[in-house]
């Protein structure tokens, strides 16, 4: 997962498909999407540079994106980004206790007599 920070976030609708977009250059992106035929192109400048997940959480609080459709689009994108972030996490197993290690060692000990009995 990337750790890029963005200063502008918004929603575009192109051919009926709404998507959340991230950028650092609002003018270029608005021009790019309107030229490409987007029926809606609504961007806002963030208070500070944010990661995608933080920007999505911030978008949920803005009145500009309060409609049910916008909230659904943002929540879908947020859940996808959070799943992606969890994929990269390393799960650490807890260390076994000293007693557990000793018990495994005692259980694994075999004697010559055990081996000979097993061969018979």
mmCIF file of N, CA and C in Angstrom, residues 26-37 41 43:
data_model
loop_
_atom_site.group_PDB
_atom_site.id
_atom_site.type_symbol
_atom_site.label_atom_id
_atom_site.label_comp_id
_atom_site.label_asym_id
_atom_site.label_seq_id
_atom_site.Cartn_x
_atom_site.Cartn_y
_atom_site.Cartn_z
ATOM 1 N N UNK A 26 -6.010 20.416 -8.362
ATOM 2 C CA UNK A 26 -7.445 20.443 -8.637
ATOM 3 C C UNK A 26 -7.744 20.942 -10.048
ATOM 4 N N UNK A 27 -7.095 21.993 -10.470
ATOM 5 C CA UNK A 27 -7.394 22.579 -11.782
ATOM 6 C C UNK A 27 -7.154 21.575 -12.906
ATOM 7 N N UNK A 28 -6.049 20.863 -12.847
ATOM 8 C CA UNK A 28 -5.733 19.890 -13.891
ATOM 9 C C UNK A 28 -6.763 18.767 -13.920
ATOM 10 N N UNK A 29 -7.145 18.266 -12.748
ATOM 11 C CA UNK A 29 -8.090 17.146 -12.694
ATOM 12 C C UNK A 29 -9.490 17.567 -13.136
ATOM 13 N N UNK A 30 -9.941 18.736 -12.728
ATOM 14 C CA UNK A 30 -11.264 19.211 -13.151
ATOM 15 C C UNK A 30 -11.281 19.357 -14.666
ATOM 16 N N UNK A 31 -10.236 19.961 -15.212
ATOM 17 C CA UNK A 31 -10.144 20.128 -16.663
ATOM 18 C C UNK A 31 -10.136 18.776 -17.365
ATOM 19 N N UNK A 32 -9.373 17.828 -16.824
ATOM 20 C CA UNK A 32 -9.246 16.495 -17.412
ATOM 21 C C UNK A 32 -10.600 15.778 -17.438
ATOM 22 N N UNK A 33 -11.339 15.819 -16.343
ATOM 23 C CA UNK A 33 -12.610 15.099 -16.286
ATOM 24 C C UNK A 33 -13.724 15.786 -17.065
ATOM 25 N N UNK A 34 -13.775 17.109 -17.031
ATOM 26 C CA UNK A 34 -14.814 17.797 -17.798
ATOM 27 C C UNK A 34 -14.569 17.639 -19.291
ATOM 28 N N UNK A 35 -13.328 17.652 -19.689
ATOM 29 C CA UNK A 35 -12.986 17.430 -21.088
ATOM 30 C C UNK A 35 -13.331 16.005 -21.516
ATOM 31 N N UNK A 36 -13.208 15.055 -20.579
ATOM 32 C CA UNK A 36 -13.502 13.656 -20.855
ATOM 33 C C UNK A 36 -14.986 13.322 -20.818
ATOM 34 N N UNK A 37 -15.833 14.300 -20.511
ATOM 35 C CA UNK A 37 -17.268 14.070 -20.539
ATOM 36 C C UNK A 37 -17.908 13.710 -19.215
ATOM 37 N N UNK A 41 -18.228 16.734 -11.515
ATOM 38 C CA UNK A 41 -16.819 16.815 -11.149
ATOM 39 C C UNK A 41 -16.732 17.762 -9.954
ATOM 40 N N UNK A 43 -14.712 18.640 -6.515
ATOM 41 C CA UNK A 43 -13.516 18.464 -5.693
ATOM 42 C C UNK A 43 -13.492 19.499 -4.574
#
